[in-house]
JSON list of C-alpha atoms in Angstrom, two decimals:
[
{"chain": "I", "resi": 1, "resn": "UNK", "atom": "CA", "xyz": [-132.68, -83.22, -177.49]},
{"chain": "I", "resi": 2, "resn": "UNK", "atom": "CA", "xyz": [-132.99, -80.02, -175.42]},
{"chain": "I", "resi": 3, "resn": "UNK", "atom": "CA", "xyz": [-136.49, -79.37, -176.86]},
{"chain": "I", "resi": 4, "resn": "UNK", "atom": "CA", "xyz": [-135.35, -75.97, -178.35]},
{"chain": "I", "resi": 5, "resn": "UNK", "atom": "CA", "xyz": [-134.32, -76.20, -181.80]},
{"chain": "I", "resi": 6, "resn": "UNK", "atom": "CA", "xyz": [-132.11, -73.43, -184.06]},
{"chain": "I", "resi": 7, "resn": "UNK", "atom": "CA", "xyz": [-130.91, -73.50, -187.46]},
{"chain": "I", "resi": 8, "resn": "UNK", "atom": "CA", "xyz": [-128.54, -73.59, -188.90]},
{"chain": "I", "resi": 9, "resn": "UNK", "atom": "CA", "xyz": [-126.19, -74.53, -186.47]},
{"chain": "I", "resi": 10, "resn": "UNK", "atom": "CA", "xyz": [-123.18, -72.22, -188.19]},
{"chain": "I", "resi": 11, "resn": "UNK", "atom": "CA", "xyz": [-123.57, -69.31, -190.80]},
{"chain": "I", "resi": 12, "resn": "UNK", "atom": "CA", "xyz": [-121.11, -67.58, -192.44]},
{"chain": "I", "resi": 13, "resn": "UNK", "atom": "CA", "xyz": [-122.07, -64.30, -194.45]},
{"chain": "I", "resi": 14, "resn": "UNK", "atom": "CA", "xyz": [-120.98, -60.98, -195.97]},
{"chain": "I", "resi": 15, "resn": "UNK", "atom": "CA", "xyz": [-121.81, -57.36, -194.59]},
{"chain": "I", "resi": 16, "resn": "UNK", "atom": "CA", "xyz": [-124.14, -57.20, -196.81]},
{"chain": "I", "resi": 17, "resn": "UNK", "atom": "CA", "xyz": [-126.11, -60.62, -197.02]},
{"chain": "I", "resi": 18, "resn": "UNK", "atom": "CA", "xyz": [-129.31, -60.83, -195.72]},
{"chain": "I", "resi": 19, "resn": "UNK", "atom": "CA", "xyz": [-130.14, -64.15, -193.67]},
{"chain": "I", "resi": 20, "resn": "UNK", "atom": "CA", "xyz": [-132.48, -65.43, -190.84]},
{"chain": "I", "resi": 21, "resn": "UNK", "atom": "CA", "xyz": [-132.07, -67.62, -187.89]},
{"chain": "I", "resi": 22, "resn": "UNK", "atom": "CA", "xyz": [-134.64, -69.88, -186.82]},
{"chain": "I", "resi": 23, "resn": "UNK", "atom": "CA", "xyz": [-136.02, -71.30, -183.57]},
{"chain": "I", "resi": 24, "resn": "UNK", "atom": "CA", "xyz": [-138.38, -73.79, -182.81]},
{"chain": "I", "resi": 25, "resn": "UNK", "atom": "CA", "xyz": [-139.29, -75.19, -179.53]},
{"chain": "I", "resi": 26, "resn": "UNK", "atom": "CA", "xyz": [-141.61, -77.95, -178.70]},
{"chain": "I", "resi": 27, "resn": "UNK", "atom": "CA", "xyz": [-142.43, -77.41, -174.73]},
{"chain": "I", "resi": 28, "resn": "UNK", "atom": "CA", "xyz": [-145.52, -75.89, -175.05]},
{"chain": "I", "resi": 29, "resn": "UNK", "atom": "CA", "xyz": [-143.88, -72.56, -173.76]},
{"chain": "I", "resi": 30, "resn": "UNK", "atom": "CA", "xyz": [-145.27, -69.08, -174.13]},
{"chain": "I", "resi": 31, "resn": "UNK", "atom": "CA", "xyz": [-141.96, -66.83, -173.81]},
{"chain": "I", "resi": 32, "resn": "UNK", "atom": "CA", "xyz": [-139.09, -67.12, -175.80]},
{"chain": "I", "resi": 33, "resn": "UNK", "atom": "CA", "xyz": [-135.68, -65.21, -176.05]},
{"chain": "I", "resi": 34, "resn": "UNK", "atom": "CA", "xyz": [-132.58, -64.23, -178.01]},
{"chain": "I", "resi": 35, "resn": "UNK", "atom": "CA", "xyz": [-129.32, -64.06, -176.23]},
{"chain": "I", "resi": 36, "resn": "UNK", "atom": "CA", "xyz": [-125.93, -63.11, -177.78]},
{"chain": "I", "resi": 37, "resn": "UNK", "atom": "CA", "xyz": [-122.95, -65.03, -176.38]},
{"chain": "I", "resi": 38, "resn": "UNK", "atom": "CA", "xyz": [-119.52, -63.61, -177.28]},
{"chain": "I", "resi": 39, "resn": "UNK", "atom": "CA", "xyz": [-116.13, -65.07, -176.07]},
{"chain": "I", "resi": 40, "resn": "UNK", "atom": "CA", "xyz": [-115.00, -63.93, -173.07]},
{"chain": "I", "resi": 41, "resn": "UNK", "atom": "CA", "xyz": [-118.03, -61.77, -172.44]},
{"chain": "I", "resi": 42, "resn": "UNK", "atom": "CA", "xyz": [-121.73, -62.45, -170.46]},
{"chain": "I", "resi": 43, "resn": "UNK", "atom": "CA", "xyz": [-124.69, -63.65, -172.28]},
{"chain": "I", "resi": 44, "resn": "UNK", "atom": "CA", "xyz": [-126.45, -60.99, -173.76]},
{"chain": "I", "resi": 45, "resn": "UNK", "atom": "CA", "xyz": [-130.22, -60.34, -173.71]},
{"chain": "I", "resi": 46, "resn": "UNK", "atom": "CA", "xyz": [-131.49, -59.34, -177.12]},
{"chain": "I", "resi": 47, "resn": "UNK", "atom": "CA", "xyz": [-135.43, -59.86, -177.49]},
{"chain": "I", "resi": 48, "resn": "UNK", "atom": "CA", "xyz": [-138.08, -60.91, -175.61]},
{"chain": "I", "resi": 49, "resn": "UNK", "atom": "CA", "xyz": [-141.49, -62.61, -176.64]},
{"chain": "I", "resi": 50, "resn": "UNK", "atom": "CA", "xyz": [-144.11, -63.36, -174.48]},
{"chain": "I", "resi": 51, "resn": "UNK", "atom": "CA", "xyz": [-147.38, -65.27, -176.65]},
{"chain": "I", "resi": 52, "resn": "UNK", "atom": "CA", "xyz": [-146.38, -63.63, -179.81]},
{"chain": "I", "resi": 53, "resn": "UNK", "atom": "CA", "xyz": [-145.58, -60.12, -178.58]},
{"chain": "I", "resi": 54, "resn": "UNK", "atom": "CA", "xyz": [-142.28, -58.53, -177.77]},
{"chain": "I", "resi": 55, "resn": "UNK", "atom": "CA", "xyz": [-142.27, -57.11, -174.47]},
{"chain": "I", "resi": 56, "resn": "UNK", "atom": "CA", "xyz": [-138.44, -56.27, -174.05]},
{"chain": "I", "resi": 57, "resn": "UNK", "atom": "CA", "xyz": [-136.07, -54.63, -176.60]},
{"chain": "I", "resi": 58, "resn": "UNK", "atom": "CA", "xyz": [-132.63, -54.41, -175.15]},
{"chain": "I", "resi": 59, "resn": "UNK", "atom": "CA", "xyz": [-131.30, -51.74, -177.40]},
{"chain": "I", "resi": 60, "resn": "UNK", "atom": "CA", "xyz": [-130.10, -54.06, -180.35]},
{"chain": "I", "resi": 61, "resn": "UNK", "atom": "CA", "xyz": [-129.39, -52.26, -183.25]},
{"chain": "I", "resi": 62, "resn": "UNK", "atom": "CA", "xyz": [-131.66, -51.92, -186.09]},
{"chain": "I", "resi": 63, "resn": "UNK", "atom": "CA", "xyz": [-129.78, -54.98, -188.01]},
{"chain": "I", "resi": 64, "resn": "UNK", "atom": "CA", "xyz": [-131.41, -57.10, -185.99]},
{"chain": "I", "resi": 65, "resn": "UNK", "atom": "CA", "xyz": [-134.78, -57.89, -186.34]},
{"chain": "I", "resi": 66, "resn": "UNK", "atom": "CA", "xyz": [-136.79, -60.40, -184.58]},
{"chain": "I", "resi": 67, "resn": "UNK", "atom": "CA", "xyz": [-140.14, -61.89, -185.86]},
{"chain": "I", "resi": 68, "resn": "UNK", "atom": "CA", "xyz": [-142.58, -64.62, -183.31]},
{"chain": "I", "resi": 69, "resn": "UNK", "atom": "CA", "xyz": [-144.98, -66.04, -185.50]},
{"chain": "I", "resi": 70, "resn": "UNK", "atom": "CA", "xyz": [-146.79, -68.11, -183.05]},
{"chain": "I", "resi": 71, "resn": "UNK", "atom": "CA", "xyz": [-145.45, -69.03, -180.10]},
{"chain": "I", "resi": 72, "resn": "UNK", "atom": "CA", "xyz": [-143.72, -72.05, -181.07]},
{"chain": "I", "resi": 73, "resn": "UNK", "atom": "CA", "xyz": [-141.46, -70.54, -183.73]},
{"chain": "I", "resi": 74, "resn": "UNK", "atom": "CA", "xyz": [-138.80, -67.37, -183.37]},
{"chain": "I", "resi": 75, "resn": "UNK", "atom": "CA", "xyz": [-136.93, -66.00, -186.15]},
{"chain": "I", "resi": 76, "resn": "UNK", "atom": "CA", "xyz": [-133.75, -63.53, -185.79]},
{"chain": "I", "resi": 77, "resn": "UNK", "atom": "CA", "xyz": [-133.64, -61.71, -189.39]},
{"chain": "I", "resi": 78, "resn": "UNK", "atom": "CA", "xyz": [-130.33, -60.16, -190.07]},
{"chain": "I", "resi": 79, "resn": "UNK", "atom": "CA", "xyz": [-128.98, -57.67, -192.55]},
{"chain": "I", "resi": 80, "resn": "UNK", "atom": "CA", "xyz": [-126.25, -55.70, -193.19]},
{"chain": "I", "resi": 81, "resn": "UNK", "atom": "CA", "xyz": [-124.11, -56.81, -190.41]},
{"chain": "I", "resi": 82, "resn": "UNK", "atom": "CA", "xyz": [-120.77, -56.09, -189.07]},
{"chain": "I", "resi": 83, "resn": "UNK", "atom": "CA", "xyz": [-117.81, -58.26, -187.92]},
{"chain": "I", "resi": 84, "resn": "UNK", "atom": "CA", "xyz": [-117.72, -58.01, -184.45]},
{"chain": "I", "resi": 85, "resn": "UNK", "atom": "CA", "xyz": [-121.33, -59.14, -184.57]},
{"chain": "I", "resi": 86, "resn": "UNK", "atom": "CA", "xyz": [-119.86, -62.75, -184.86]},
{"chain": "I", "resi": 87, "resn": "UNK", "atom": "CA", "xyz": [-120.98, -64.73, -181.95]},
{"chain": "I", "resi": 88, "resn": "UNK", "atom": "CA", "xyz": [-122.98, -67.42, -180.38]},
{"chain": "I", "resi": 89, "resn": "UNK", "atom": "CA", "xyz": [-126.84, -66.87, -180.76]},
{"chain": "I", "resi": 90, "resn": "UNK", "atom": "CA", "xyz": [-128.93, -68.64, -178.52]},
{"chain": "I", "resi": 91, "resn": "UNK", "atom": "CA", "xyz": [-132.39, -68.98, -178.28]},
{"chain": "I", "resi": 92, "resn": "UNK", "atom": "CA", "xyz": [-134.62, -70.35, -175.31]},
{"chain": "I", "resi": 93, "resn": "UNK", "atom": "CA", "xyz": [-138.10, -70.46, -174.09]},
{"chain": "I", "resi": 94, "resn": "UNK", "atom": "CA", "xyz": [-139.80, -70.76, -170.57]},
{"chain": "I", "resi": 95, "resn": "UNK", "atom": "CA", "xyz": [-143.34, -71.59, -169.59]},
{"chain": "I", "resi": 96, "resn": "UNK", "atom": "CA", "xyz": [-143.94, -68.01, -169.08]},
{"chain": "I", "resi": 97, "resn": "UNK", "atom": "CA", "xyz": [-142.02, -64.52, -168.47]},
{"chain": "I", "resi": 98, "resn": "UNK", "atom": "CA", "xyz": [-141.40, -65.71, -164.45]},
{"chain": "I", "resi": 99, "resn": "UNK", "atom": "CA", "xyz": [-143.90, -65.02, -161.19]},
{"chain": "I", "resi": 100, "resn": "UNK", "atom": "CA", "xyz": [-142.03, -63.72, -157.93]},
{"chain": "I", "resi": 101, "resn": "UNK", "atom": "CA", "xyz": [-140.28, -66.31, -155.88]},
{"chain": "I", "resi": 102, "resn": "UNK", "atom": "CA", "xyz": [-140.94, -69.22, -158.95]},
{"chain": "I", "resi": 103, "resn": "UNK", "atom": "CA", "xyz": [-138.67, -71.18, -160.39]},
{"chain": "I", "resi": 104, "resn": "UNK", "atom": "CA", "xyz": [-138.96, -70.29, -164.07]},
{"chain": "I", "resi": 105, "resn": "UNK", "atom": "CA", "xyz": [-135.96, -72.06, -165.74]},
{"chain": "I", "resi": 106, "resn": "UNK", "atom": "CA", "xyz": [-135.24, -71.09, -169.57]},
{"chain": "I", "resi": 107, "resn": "UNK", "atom": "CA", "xyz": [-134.55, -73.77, -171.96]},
{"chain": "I", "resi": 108, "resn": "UNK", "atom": "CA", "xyz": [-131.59, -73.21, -174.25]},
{"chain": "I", "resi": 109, "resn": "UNK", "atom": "CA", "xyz": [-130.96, -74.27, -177.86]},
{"chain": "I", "resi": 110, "resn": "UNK", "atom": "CA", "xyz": [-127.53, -75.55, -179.37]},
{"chain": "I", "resi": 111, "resn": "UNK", "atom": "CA", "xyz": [-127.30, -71.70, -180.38]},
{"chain": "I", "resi": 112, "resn": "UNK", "atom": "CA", "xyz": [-126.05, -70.72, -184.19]},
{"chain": "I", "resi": 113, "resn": "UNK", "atom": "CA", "xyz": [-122.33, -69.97, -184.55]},
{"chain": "I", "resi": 114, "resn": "UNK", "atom": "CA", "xyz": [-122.44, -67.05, -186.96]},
{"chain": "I", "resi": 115, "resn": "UNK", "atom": "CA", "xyz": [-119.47, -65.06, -188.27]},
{"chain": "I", "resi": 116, "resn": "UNK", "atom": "CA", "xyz": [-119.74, -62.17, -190.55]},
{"chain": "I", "resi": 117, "resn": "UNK", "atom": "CA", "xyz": [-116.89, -61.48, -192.97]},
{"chain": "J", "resi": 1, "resn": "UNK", "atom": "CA", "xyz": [-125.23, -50.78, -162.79]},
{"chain": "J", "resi": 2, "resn": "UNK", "atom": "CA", "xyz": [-125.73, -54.76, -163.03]},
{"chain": "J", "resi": 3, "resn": "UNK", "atom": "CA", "xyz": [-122.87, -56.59, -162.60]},
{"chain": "J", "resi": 4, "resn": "UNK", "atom": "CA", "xyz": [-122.26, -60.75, -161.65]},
{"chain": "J", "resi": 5, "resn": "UNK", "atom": "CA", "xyz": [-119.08, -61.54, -161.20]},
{"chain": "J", "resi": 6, "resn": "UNK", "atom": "CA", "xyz": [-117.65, -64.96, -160.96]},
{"chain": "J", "resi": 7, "resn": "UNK", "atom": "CA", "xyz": [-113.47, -66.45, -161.81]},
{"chain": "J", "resi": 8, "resn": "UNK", "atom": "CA", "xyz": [-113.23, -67.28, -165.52]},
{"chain": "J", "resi": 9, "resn": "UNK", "atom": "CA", "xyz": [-111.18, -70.63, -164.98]},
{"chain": "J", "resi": 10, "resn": "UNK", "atom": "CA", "xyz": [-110.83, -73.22, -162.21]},
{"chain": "J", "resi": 11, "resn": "UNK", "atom": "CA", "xyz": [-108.87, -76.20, -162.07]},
{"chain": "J", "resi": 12, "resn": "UNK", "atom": "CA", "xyz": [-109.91, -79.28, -159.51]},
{"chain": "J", "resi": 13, "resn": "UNK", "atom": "CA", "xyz": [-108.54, -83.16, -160.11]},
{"chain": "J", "resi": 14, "resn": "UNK", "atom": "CA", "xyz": [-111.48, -85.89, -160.41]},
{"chain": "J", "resi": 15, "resn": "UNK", "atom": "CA", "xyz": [-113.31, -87.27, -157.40]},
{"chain": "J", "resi": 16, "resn": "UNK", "atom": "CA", "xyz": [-112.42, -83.85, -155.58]},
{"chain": "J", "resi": 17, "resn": "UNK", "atom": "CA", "xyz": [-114.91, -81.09, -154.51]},
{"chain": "J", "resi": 18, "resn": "UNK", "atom": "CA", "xyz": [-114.79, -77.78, -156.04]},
{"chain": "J", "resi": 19, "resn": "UNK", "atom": "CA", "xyz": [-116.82, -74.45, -155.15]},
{"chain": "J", "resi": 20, "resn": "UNK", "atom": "CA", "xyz": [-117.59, -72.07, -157.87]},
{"chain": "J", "resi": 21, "resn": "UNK", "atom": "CA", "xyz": [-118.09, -68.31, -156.25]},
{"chain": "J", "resi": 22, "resn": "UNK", "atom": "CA", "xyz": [-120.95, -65.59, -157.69]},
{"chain": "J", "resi": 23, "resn": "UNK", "atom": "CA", "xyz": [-121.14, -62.10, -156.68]},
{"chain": "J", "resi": 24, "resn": "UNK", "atom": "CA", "xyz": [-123.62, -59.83, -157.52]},
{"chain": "J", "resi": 25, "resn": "UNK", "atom": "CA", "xyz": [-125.25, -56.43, -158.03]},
{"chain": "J", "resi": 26, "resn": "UNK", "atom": "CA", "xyz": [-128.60, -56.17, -159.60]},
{"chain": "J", "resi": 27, "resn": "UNK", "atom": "CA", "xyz": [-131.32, -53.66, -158.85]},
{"chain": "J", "resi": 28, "resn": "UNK", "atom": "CA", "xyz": [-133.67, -56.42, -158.52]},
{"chain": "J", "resi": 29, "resn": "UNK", "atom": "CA", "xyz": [-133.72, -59.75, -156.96]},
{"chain": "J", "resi": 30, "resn": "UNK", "atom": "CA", "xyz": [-135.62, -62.66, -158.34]},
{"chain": "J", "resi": 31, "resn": "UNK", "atom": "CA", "xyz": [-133.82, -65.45, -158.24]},
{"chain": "J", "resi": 32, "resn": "UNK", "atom": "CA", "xyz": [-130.10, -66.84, -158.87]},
{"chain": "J", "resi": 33, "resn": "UNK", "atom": "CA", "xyz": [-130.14, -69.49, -161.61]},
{"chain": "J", "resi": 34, "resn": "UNK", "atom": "CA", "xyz": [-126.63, -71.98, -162.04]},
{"chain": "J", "resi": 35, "resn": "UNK", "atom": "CA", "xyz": [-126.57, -73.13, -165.81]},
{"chain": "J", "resi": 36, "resn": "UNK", "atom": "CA", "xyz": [-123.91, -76.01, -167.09]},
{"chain": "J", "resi": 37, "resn": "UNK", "atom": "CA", "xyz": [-122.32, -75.12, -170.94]},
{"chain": "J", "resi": 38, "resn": "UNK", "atom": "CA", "xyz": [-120.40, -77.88, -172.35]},
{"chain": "J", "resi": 39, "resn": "UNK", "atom": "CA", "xyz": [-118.15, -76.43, -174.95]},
{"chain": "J", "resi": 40, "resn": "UNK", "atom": "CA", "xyz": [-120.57, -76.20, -178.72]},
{"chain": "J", "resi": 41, "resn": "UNK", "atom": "CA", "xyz": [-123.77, -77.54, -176.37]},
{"chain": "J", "resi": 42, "resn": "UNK", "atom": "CA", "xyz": [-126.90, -75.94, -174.93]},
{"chain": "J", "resi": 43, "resn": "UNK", "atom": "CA", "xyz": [-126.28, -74.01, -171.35]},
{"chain": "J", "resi": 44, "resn": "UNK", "atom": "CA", "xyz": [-128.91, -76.75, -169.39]},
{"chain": "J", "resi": 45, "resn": "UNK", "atom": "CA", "xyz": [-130.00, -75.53, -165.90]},
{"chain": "J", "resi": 46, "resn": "UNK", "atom": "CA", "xyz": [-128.37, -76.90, -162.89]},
{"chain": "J", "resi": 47, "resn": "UNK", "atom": "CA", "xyz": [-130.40, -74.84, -159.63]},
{"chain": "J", "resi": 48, "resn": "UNK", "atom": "CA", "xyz": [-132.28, -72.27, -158.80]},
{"chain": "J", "resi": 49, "resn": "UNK", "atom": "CA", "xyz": [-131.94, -70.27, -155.64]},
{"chain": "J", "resi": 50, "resn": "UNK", "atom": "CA", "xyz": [-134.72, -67.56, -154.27]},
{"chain": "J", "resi": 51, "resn": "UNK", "atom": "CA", "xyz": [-134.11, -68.05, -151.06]},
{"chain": "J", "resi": 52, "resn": "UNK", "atom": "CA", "xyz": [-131.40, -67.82, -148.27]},
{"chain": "J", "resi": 53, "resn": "UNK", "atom": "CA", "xyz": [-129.32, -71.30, -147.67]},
{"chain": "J", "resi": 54, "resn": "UNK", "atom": "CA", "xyz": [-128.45, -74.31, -149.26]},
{"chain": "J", "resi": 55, "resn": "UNK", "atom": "CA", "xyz": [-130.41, -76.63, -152.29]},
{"chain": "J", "resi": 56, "resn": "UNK", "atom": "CA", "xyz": [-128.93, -80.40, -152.98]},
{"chain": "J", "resi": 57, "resn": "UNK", "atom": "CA", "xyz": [-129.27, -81.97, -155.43]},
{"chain": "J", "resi": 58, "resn": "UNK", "atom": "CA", "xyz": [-127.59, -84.89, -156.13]},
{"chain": "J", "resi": 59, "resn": "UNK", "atom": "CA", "xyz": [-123.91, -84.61, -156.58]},
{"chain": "J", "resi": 60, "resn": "UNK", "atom": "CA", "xyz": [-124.74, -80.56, -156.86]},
{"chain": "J", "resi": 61, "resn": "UNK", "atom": "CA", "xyz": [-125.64, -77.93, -154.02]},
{"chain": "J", "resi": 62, "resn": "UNK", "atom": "CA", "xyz": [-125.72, -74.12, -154.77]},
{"chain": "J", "resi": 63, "resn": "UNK", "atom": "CA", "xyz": [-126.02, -71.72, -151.55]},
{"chain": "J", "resi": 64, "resn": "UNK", "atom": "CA", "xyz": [-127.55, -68.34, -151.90]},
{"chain": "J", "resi": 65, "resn": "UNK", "atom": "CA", "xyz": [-126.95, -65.09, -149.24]},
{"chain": "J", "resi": 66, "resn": "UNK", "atom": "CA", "xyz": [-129.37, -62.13, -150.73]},
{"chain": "J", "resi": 67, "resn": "UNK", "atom": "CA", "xyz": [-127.64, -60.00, -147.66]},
{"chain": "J", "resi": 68, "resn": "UNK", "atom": "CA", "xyz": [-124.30, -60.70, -148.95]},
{"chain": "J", "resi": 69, "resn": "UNK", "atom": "CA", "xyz": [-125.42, -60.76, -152.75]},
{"chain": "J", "resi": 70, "resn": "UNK", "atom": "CA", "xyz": [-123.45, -63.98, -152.86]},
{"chain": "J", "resi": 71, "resn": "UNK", "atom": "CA", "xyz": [-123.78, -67.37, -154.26]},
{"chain": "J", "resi": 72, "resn": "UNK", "atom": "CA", "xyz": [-121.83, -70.62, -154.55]},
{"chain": "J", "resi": 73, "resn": "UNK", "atom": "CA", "xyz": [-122.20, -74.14, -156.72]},
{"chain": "J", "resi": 74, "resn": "UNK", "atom": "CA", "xyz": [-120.40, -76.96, -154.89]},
{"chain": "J", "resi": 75, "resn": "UNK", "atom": "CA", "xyz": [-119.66, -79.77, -156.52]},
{"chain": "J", "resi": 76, "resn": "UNK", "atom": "CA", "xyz": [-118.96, -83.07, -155.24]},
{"chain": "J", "resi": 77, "resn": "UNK", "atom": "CA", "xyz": [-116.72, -86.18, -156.27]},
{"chain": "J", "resi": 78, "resn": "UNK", "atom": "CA", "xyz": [-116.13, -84.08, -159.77]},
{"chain": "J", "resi": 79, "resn": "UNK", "atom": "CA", "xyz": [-116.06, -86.29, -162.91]},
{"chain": "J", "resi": 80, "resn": "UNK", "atom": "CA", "xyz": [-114.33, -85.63, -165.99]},
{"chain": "J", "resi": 81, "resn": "UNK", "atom": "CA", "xyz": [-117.75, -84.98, -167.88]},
{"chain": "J", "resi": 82, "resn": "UNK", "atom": "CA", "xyz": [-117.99, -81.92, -165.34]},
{"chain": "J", "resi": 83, "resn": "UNK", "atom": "CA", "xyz": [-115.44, -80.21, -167.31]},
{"chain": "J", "resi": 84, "resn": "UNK", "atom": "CA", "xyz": [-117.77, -77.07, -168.53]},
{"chain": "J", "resi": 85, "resn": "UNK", "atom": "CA", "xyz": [-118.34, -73.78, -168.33]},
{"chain": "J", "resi": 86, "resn": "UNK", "atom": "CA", "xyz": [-120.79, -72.58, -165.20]},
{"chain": "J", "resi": 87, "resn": "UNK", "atom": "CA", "xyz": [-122.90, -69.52, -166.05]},
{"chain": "J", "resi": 88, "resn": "UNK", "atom": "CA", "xyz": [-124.23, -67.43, -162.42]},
{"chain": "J", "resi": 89, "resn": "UNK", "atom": "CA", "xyz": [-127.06, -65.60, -163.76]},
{"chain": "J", "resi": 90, "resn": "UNK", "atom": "CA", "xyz": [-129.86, -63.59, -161.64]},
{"chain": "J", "resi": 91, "resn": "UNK", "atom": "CA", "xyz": [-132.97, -62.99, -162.72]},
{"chain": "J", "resi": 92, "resn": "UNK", "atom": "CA", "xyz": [-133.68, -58.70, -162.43]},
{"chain": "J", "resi": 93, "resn": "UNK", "atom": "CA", "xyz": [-137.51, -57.71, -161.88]},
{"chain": "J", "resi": 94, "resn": "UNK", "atom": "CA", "xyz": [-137.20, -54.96, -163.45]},
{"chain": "J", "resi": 95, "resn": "UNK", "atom": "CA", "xyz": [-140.43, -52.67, -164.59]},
{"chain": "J", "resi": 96, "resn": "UNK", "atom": "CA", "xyz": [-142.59, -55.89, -164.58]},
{"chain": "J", "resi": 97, "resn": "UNK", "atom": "CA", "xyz": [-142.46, -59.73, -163.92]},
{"chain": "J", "resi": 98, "resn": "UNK", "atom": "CA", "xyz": [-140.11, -60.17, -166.85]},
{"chain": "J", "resi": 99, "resn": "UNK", "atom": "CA", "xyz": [-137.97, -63.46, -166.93]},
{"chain": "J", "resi": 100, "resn": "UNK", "atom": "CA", "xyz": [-134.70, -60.91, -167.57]},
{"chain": "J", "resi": 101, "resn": "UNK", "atom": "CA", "xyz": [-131.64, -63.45, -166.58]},
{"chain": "J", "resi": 102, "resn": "UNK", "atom": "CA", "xyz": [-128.16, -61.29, -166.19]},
{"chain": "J", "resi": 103, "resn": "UNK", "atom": "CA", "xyz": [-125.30, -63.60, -166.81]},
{"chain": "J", "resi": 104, "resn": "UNK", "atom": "CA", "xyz": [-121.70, -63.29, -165.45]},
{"chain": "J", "resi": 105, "resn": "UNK", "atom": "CA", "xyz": [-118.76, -64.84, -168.02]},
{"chain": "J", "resi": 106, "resn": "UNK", "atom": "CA", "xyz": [-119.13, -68.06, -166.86]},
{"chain": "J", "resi": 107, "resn": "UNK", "atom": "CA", "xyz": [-116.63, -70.19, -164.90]},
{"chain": "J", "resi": 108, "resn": "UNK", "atom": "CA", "xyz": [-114.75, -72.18, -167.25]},
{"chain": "J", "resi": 109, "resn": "UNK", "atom": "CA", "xyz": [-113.86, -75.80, -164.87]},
{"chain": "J", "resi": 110, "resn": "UNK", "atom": "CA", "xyz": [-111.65, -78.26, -165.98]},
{"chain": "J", "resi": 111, "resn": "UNK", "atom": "CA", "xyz": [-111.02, -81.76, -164.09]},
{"chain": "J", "resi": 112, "resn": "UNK", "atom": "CA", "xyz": [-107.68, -83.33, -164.39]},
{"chain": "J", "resi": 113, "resn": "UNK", "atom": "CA", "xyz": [-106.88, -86.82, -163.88]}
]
């Protein structure tokens, strides 16, 4: 139990589905993140939330759109996607967005395996 | 540009010691972070490194040079469980005190009998 929960742990859909990804985590943390992880390539920032608000937008396309709720939950909603945006999608959460010189570790979830056919 | 670079695969037989190598080139310095990935699992942080030398912990040390832009994770009498991928990421400051972690590939170890 990482304390960082997604779901479901593999989705398969069509270019033109519409589906969501969910994360919940239970540390009592205020930021949390989406990070792309494709074979053979880095892990990707996507979005960042800090206490409900998004303060970073690393030029995802419009397909994907995040939603933070409260600042226990993070949804990824996705439409209309392509196939190379198969990947690993992993979210995590820290106490807060990181002071100079502290160690501000991110917690990871088991990620979703999603493929788009 | 960013940029962390680290080997994609390693080999290294059990009880042995292995050293995992990170280079990098970020316009801001806040940190070096070492993350474990077991293959389908959660990457779960192994160190953190702000400043210059050496942090042990356990079975695990990571060294960080911020002249050199160069870390390392050693690891020590290597068990079969070790066999995982080992992400180098470094965390940017960049236009605020944003947690921004920039990952290399990962270092993909596996321990032989």
């Amino acid at each position: 139990e990482t304390g960082v929960t997604q779901t479901p742990r593999h989705l398969v859909m069509g270019m033109t589905n519409k589906k969501s990804l969910k994360c919940e985590q239970h540390l009592g943390h205020n930021a949390m993140y989406w990070y792309k992880q494709s074979a053979k390539k880095p892990l990707e920032l996507m979005f960042v939330y800090s206490l409900e608000e998004r303060v970073e937008n690393n030029s995802v396309p419009s397909r994907f759109s995040p939603e933070c709720p409260n600042s226990s939950h993070l949804f990824l909603h996705l439409h209309t996607l392509q196939p190379e945006d198969s990947a690993l999608y992993l979210c995590a959460s820290s106490q807060d967005l990181g002071q100079l010189g502290m160690n501000t570790e991110a917690f990871f979830g088991q990620g979703t395996r999603l493929t788009v056919v | 540009g960013q940029n962390i670079d680290q080997p994609t695969e390693m080999t290294a037989t059990e009880g042995a010691i292995v050293q995992i190598n990170c280079t990098y080139q970020t316009s801001g310095f806040n940190g070096l972070f070492w993350y474990q990935q077991h293959a389908g699992e959660a990457p779960t942080f192994l160190s953190y490194n702000v400043l210059d030398g050496l942090e042990e912990k356990g079975r695990f040390s990571s060294f960080l040079s911020r002249s050199k832009g160069y870390s390392y994770l050693l690891l020590k009498e290597l068990q079969m469980k070790d066999s995982a991928s080992y992400l180098c990421a470094v965390r940017d400051e960049g236009g605020g005190a944003t947690n921004k972690l920039i990952f290399g590939t990962g270092t993909l170890l596996a321990v032989q009998p």
